[in-house]
Short mmCIF file of C-alpha atoms and ligand atoms in Angstrom, two decimals:
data_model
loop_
_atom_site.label_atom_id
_atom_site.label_comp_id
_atom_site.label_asym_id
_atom_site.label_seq_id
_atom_site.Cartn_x
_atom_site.Cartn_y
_atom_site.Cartn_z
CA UNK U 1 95.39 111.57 72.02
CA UNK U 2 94.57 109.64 74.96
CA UNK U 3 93.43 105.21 74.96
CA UNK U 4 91.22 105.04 78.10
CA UNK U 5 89.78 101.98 79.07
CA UNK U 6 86.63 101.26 81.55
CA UNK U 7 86.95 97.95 83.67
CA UNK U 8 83.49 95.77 84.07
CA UNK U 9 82.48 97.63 87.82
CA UNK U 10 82.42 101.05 85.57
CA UNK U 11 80.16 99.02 83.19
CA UNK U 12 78.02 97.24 85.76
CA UNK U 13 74.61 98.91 84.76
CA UNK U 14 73.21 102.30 83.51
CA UNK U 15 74.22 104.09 86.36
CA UNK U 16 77.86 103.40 85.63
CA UNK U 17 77.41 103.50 82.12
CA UNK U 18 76.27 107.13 82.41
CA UNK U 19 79.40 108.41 84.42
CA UNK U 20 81.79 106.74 81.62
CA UNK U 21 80.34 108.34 79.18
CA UNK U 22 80.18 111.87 80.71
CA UNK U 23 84.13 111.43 81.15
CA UNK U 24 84.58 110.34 77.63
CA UNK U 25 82.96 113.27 77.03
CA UNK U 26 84.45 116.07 79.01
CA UNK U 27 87.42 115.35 77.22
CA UNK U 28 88.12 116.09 73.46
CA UNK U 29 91.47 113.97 73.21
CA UNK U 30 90.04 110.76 74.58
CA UNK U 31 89.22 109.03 71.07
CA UNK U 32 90.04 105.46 71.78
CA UNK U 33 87.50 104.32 74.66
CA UNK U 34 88.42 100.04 75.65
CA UNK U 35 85.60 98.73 77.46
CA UNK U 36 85.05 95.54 79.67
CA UNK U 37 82.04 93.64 79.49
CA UNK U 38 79.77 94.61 82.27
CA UNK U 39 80.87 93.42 85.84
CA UNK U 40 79.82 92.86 89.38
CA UNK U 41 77.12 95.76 90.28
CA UNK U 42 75.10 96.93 93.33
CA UNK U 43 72.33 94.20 92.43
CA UNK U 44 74.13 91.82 90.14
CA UNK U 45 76.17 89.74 92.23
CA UNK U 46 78.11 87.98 89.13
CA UNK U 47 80.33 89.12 85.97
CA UNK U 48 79.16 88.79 82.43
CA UNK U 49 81.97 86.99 81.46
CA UNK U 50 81.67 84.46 84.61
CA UNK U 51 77.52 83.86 83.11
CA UNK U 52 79.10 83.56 79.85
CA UNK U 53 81.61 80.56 81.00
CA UNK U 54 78.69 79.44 82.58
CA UNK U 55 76.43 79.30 79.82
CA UNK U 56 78.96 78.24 77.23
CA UNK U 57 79.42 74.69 79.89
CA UNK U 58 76.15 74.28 80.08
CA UNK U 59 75.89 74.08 75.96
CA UNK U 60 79.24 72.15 75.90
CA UNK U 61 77.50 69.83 78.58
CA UNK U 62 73.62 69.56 78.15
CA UNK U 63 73.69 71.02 74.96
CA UNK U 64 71.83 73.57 73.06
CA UNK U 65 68.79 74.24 75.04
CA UNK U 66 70.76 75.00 78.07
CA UNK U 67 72.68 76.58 76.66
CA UNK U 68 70.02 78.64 74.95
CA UNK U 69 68.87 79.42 77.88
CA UNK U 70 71.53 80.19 80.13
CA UNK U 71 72.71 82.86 77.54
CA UNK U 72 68.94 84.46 77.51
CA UNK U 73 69.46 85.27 81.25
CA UNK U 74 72.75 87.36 79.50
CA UNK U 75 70.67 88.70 76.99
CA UNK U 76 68.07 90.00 80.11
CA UNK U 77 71.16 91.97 81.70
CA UNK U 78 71.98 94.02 78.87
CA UNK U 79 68.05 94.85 78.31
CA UNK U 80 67.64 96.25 81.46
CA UNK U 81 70.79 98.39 80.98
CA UNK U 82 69.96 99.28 77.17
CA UNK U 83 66.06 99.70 79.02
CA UNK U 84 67.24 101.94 81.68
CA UNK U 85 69.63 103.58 78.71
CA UNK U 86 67.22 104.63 76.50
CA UNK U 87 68.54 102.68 73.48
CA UNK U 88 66.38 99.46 73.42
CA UNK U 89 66.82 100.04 69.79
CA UNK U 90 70.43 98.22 69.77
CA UNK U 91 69.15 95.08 71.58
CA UNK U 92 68.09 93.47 68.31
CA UNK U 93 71.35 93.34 67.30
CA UNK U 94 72.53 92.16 70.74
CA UNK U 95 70.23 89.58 71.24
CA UNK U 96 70.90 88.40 67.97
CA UNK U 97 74.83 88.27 68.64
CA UNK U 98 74.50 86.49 71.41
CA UNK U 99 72.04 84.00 70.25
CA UNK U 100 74.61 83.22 67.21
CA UNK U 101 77.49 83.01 69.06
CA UNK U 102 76.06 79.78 71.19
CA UNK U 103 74.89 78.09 68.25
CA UNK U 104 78.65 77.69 67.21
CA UNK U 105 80.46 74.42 66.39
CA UNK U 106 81.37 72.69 69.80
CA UNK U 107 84.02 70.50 68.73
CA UNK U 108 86.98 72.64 69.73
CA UNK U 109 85.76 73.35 73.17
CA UNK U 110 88.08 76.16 74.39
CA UNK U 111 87.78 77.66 70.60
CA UNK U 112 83.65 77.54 71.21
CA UNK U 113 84.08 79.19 75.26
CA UNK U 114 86.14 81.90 74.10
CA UNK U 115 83.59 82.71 70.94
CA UNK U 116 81.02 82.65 74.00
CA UNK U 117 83.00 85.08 76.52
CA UNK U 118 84.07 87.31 73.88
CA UNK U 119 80.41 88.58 73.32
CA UNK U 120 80.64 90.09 76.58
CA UNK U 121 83.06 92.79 75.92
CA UNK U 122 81.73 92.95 72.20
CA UNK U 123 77.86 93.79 73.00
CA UNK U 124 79.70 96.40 76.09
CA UNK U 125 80.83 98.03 73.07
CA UNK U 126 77.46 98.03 71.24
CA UNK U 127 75.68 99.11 73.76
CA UNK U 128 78.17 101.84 75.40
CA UNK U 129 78.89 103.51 71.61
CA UNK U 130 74.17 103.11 71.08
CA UNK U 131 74.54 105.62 73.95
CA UNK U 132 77.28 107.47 73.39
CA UNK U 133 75.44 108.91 70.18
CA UNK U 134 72.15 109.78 71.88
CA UNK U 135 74.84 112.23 73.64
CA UNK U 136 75.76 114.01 70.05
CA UNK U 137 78.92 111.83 69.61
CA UNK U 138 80.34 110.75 66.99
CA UNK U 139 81.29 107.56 68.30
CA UNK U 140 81.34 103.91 66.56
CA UNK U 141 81.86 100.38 67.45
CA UNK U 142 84.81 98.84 66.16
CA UNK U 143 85.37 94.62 65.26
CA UNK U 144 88.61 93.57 66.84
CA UNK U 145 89.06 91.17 64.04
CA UNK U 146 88.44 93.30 61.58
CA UNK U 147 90.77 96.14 62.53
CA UNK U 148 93.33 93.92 62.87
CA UNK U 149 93.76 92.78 66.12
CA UNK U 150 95.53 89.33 65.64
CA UNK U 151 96.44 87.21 68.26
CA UNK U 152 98.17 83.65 68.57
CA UNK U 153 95.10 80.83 69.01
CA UNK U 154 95.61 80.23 72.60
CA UNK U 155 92.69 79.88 73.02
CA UNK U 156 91.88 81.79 76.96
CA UNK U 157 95.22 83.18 76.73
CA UNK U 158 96.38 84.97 73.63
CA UNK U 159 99.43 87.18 72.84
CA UNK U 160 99.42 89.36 70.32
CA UNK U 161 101.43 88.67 66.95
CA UNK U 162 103.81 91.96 66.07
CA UNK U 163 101.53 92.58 62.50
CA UNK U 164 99.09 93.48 64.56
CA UNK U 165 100.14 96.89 65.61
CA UNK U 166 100.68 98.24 62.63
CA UNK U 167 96.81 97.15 61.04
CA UNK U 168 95.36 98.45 64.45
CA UNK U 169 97.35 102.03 63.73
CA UNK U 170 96.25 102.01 59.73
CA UNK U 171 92.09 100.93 61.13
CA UNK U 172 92.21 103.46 63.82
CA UNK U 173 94.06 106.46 62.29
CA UNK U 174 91.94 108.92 60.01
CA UNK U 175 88.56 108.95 62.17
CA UNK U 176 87.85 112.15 64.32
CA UNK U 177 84.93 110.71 66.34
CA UNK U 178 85.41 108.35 69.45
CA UNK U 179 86.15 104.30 68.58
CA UNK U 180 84.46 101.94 70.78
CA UNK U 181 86.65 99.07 71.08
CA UNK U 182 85.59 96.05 73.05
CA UNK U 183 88.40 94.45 75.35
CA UNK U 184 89.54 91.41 75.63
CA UNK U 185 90.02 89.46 72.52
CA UNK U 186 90.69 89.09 69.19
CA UNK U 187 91.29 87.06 66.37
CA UNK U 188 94.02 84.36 65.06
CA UNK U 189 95.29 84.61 61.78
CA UNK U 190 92.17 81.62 60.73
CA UNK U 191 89.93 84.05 61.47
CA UNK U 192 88.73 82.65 64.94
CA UNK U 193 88.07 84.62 67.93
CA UNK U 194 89.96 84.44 70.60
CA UNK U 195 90.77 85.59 74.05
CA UNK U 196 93.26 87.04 76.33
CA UNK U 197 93.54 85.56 80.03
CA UNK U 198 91.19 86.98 82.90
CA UNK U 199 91.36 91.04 83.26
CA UNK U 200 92.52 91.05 79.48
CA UNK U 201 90.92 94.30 78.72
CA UNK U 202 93.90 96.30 80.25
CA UNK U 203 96.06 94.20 77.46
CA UNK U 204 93.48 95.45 74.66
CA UNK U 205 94.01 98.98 75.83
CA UNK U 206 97.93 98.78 76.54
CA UNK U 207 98.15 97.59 72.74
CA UNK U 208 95.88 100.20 71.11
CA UNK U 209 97.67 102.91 72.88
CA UNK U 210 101.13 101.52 71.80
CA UNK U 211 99.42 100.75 67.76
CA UNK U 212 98.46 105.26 67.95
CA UNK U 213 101.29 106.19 69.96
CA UNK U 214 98.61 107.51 72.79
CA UNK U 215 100.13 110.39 74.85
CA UNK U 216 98.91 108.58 78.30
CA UNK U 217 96.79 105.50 78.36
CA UNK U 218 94.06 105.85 81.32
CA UNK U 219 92.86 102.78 82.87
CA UNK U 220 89.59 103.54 84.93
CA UNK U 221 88.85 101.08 87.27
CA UNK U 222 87.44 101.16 91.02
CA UNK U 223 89.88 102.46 93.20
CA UNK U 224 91.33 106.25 93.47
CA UNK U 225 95.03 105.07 93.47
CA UNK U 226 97.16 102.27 93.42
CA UNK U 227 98.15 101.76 97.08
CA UNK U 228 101.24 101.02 98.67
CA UNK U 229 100.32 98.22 100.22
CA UNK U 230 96.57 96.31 99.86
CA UNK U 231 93.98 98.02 101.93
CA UNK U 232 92.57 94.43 102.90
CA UNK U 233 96.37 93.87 105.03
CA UNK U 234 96.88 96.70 105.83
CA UNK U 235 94.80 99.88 107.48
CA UNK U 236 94.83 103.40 105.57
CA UNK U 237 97.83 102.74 103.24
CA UNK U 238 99.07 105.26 101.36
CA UNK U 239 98.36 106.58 98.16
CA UNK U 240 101.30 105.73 95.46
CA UNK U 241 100.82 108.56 93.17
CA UNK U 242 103.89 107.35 91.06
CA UNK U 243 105.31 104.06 90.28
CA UNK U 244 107.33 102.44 87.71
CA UNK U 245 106.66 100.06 85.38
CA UNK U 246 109.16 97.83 86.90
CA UNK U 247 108.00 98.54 90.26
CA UNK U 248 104.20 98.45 88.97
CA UNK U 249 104.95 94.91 87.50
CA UNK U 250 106.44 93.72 90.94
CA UNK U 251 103.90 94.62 92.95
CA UNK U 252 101.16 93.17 90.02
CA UNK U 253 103.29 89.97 90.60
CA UNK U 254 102.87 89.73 94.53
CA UNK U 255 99.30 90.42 94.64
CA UNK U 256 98.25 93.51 93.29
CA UNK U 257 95.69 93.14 90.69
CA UNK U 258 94.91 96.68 90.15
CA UNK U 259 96.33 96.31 86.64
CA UNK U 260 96.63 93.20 84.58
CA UNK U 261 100.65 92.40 84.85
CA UNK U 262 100.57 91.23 81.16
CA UNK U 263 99.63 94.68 80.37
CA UNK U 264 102.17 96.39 80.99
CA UNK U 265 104.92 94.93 78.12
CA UNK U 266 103.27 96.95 75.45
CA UNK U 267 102.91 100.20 76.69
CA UNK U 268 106.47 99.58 78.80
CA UNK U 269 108.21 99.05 75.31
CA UNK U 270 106.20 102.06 74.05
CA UNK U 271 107.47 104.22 77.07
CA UNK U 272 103.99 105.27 77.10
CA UNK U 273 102.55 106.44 80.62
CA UNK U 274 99.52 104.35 82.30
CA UNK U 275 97.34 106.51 84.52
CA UNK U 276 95.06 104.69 86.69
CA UNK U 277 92.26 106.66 87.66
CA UNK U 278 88.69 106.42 89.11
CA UNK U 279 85.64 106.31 87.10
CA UNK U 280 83.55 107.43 90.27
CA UNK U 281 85.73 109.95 91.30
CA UNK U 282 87.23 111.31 88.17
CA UNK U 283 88.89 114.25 89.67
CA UNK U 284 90.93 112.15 91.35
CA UNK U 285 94.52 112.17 89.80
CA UNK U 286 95.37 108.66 90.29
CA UNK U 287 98.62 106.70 90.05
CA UNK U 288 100.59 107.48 87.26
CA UNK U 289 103.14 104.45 85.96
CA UNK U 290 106.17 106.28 83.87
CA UNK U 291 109.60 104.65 83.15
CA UNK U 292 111.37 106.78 85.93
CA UNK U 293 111.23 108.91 88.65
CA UNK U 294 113.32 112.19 88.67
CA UNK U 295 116.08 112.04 91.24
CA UNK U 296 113.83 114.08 93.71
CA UNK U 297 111.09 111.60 92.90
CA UNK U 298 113.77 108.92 93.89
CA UNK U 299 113.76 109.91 97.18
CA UNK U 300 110.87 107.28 97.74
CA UNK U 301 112.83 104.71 98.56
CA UNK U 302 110.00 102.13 99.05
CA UNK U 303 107.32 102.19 97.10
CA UNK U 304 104.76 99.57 97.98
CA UNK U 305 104.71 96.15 100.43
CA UNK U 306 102.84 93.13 98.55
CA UNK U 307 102.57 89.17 99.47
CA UNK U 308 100.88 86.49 97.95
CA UNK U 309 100.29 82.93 99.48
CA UNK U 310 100.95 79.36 98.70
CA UNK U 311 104.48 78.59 97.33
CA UNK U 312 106.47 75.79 98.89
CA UNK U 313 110.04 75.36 98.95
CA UNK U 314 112.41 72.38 97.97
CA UNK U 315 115.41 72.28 99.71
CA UNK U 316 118.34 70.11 97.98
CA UNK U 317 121.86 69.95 99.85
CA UNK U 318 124.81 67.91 98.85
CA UNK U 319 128.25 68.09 99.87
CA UNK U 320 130.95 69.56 97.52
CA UNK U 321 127.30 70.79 95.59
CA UNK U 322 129.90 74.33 94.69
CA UNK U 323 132.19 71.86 92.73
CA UNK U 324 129.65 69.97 90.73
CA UNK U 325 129.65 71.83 87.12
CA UNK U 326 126.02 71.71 85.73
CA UNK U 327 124.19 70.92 89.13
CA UNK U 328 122.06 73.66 88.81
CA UNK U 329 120.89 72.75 85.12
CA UNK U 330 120.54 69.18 86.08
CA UNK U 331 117.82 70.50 88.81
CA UNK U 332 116.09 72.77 86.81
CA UNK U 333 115.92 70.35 84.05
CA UNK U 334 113.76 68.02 86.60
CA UNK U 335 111.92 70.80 87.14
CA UNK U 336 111.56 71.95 83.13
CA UNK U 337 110.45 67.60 82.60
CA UNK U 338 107.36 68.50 84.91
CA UNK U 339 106.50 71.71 83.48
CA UNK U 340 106.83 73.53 86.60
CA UNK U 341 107.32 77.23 86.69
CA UNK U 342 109.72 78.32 89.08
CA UNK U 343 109.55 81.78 90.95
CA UNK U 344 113.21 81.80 93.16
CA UNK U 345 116.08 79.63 93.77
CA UNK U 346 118.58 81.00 96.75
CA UNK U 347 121.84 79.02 97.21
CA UNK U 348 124.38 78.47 99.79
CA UNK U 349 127.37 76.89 99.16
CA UNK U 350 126.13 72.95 99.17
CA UNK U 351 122.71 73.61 98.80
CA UNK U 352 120.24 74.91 96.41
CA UNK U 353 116.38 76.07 96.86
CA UNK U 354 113.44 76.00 94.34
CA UNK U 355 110.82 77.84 95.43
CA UNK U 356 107.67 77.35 93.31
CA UNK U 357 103.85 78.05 93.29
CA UNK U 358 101.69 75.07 95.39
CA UNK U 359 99.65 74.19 92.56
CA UNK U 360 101.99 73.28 90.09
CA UNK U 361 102.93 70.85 93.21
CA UNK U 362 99.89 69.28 93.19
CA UNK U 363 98.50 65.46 91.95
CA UNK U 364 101.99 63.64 93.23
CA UNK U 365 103.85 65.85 91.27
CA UNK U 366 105.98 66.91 94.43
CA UNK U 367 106.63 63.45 95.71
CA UNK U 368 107.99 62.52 91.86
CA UNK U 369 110.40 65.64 91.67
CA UNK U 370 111.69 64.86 95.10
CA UNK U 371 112.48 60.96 94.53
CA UNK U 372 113.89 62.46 91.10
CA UNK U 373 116.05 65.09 92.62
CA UNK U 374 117.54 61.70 95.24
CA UNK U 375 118.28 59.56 92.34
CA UNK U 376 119.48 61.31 89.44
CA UNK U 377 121.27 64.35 91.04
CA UNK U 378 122.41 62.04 94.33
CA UNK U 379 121.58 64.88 96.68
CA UNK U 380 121.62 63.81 100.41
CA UNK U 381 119.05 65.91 101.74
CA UNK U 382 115.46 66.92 100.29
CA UNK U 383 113.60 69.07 102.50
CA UNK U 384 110.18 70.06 101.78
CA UNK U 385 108.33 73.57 103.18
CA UNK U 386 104.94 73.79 102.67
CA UNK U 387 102.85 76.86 103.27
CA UNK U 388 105.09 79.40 102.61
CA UNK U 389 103.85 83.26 101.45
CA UNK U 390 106.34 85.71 100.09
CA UNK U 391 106.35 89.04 100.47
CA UNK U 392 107.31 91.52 97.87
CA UNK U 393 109.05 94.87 99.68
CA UNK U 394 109.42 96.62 96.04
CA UNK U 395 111.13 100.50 95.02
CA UNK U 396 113.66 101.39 93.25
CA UNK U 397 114.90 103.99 95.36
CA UNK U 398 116.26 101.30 97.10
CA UNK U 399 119.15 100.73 95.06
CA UNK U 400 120.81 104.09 96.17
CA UNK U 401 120.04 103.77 100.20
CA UNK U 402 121.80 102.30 102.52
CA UNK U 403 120.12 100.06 105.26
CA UNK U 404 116.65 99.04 103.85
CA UNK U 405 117.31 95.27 104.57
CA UNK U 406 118.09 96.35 108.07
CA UNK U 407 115.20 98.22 108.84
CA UNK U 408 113.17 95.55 107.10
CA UNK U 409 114.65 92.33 109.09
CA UNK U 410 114.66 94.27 112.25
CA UNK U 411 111.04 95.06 111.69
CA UNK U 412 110.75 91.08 110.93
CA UNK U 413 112.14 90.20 114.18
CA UNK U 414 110.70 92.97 116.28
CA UNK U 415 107.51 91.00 115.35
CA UNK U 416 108.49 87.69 115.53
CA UNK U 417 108.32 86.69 112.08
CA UNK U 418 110.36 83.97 111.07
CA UNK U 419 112.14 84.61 107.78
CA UNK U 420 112.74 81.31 105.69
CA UNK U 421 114.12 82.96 102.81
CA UNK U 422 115.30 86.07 101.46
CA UNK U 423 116.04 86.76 97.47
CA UNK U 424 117.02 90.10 96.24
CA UNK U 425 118.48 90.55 93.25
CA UNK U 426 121.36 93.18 91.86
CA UNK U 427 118.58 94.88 90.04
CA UNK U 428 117.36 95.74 94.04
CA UNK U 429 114.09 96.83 92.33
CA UNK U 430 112.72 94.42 94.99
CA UNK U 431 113.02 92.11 97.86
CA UNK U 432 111.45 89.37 98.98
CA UNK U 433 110.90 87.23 102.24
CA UNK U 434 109.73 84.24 102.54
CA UNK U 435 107.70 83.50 105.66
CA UNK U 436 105.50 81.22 106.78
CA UNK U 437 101.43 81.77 105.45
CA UNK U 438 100.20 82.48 109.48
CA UNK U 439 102.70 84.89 109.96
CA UNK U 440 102.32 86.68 106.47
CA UNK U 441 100.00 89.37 107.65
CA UNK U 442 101.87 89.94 110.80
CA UNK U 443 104.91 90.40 108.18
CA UNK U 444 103.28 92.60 105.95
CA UNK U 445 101.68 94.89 108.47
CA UNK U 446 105.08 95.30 110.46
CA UNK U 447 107.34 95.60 106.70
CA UNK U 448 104.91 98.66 106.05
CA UNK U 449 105.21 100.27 109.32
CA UNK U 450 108.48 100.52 109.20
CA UNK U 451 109.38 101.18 105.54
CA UNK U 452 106.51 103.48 104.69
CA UNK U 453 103.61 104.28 107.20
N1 LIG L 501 85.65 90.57 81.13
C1 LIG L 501 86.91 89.93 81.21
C2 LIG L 501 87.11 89.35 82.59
O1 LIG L 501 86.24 89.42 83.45
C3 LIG L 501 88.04 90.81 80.79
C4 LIG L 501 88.17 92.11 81.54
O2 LIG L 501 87.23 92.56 82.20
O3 LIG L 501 89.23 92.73 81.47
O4 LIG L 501 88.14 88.80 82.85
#
């Protein structure tokens, strides 16, 4: 039995609607079908879920009549696509939904947006299952909430609470036709809907196919394959037919937003495979994300080249820093105070770097943990790099060659990059350069030439 899930391009209009459902089709074991709510398309420049945000402030700001009518404008979209589907008959029922859902109490504003978003993703369902059975299948639309998809009430960026699984296997076991299963959210044990963060339909997907035990979870999206480094740096890269998870999640982490990174825990734990595939060109294999590669399979040492911009470094020194029990904690600690995520923190002998994400910098934040870091810890020197990108050289192959980092800082040099940081791990899944933002592409292009084009 296979999960597949559709991502909002494949859902854009009736066009794209058409080829999801003719791969559904042509394939007897896909029973669990995740869909998106319907995305950017040739002429509708914006994303369901972005006009549902949209309409949900304009309710929480100018209240119900903009609201209103901000969310017929939604209503219009899916019209045209149940219009152009043949199944105007379900649009009563849409309409309705959506109509409902921004009436709802305000008061709890991120409770009342993510009510408003997840009718996106719900009506997708609706609509895509209407048309399914005008096909002769037997497919149905399934409630989230009521087939036990329970989530924590983070409201815009829910986890999923381990009873879950086991109510999603229960609701979804026994029925031979296709479910229709809307991404993205759920409910919390209240009974109140609730999201996942941006992209979250990959997360619905993952956990269905870990709930039913899926034999391969395919996530149709845009793109033939995951590529080995993005096609926007870098000219013609190549395919990656097979990746890790570990290697998958790297590259997700530096950039690659093929896959949503959070989506990967459940079917990693699962050890089920993820196949990303094409829904316009679905005889296209795609890139297939197992545990491991056979030894042969090994033999790629590197698999991909990512970066992402905007982290900034904070450089502490102070002498006899090696002899200090509990330095380390004491800096983090400053850093834990300001609820800062940190992403990488080289040492030397005396000194000590934090590199962390820009934003969390932001609003005098960075001038606070630097006066902090002088007087509590006493350190004599504080140096501050702004405008920093890392990027991600990521395979596990590397772990059994000899000379990578070589090949990789020669490349660096041969291009006159200057490196202002390098982190790698035992692990050696991945390493990572820190550079600064104009030379990042330079970087990137030269890292790929010489470790994989
Ligand atoms: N529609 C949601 C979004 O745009 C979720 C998804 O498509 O995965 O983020």
């Amino acid at each position: 039995m296979k999960v597949i899930k559709f991502g909002g391009s494949s859902l854009a209009d009736a066009i794209q609607i058409r080829k999801v459902c003719d791969i559904i089709i042509s394939d007897p074991d896909r029973r669990i079908v995740v869909v998106s709510a319907p995305g950017k398309g040739v002429n509708d420049p914006v994303k369901v879920t972005d006009m549902l945000i949209a309409a949900a402030q304009a309710a929480l700001i100018e209240g119900d009549e903009a609201g209103l009518s901000a969310m017929e404008t939604v209503i219009d979209r899916y019209a045209s696509i149940a219009r152009d589907l043949g199944v105007t008959e379900v649009m009563e029922e849409i309409a309705a939904d959506f109509r409902a859902r921004i009436r709802l109490d305000r008061s709890h504003p991120t409770r009342f947006t993510d009510a408003v978003k997840a009718g996106g993703e719900d009506n997708s369902a609706r609509l895509t299952a209407a048309y399914l059975r005008t096909l002769g299948c037997r497919a149905r639309y399934v409630d989230p909430g009521k087939a036990g998809m329970i989530l924590s009430d983070d409201y815009g960026n829910a986890q999923i609470l381990p009873c879950a699984y086991e109510l999603l296997r229960e609701s979804l076991s026994g029925f031979d036709g296709v479910a229709v299963f809307p991404g993205f959210f759920g409910r919390t044990e209240a009974g109140e809907t609730v999201t996942f963060p941006r992209g979250g339909s990959d997360i619905t997907g993952a956990i269905l196919a870990a709930a039913v035990k899926a034999d391969v979870y395919e996530n149709f999206t845009d793109v033939d394959y995951v590529y080995s480094a993005n096609p926007h740096q870098v000219k013609d890269p190549k395919p990656i037919p097979l990746v890790t998870y570990r290697e998958m999640r790297e590259l997700s982490y530096a950039g690659f937003n093929v896959y949503q990174e959070e989506a990967l825990l459940p079917v990693f734990r699962a050890g089920i495979p993820v196949n990303i595939r094409n829904a316009n060109n679905p005889s296209c294999p795609g890139t297939l994300i197992v545990s491991e590669r056979s030894a042969h399979e090994s033999d790629v040492r590197v698999a991909g080249v990512a970066c992402d911009k905007g982290f900034t470094s904070i450089y502490v020194n102070k002498y006899l820093m090696n002899r200090e029990v509990g330095f380390g904690r004491k800096l983090l600690q400053i850093f834990e105070d300001e609820g800062i995520s940190y992403e990488h923190t080289p040492t030397g002998i005396d000194d000590m770097t934090i590199i962390a994400r820009s934003e969390y910098l932001s609003g005098g934040t960075l001038p606070r943990v630097v006066s902090r870091i002088t007087a509590e810890l006493g350190a004599d020197d504080v140096q501050i790099h702004e405008g920093l990108s890392l990027i991600v050289v990521v395979g596990e192959g590397m772990k059994h060659a000899v000379g990578v980092a070589a090949r990789a800082t020669a490349a660096l040099s041969r291009a006159g990059v200057n490196i202002s940081m390098i982190s790698q791990g035992s692990s050696e899944v991945s390493m990572i350069f820190a550079v600064d933002t104009g030379d990042a592409l330079t970087g990137v292009t030269a890292l790929y030439d010489a470790l994989i084009g």
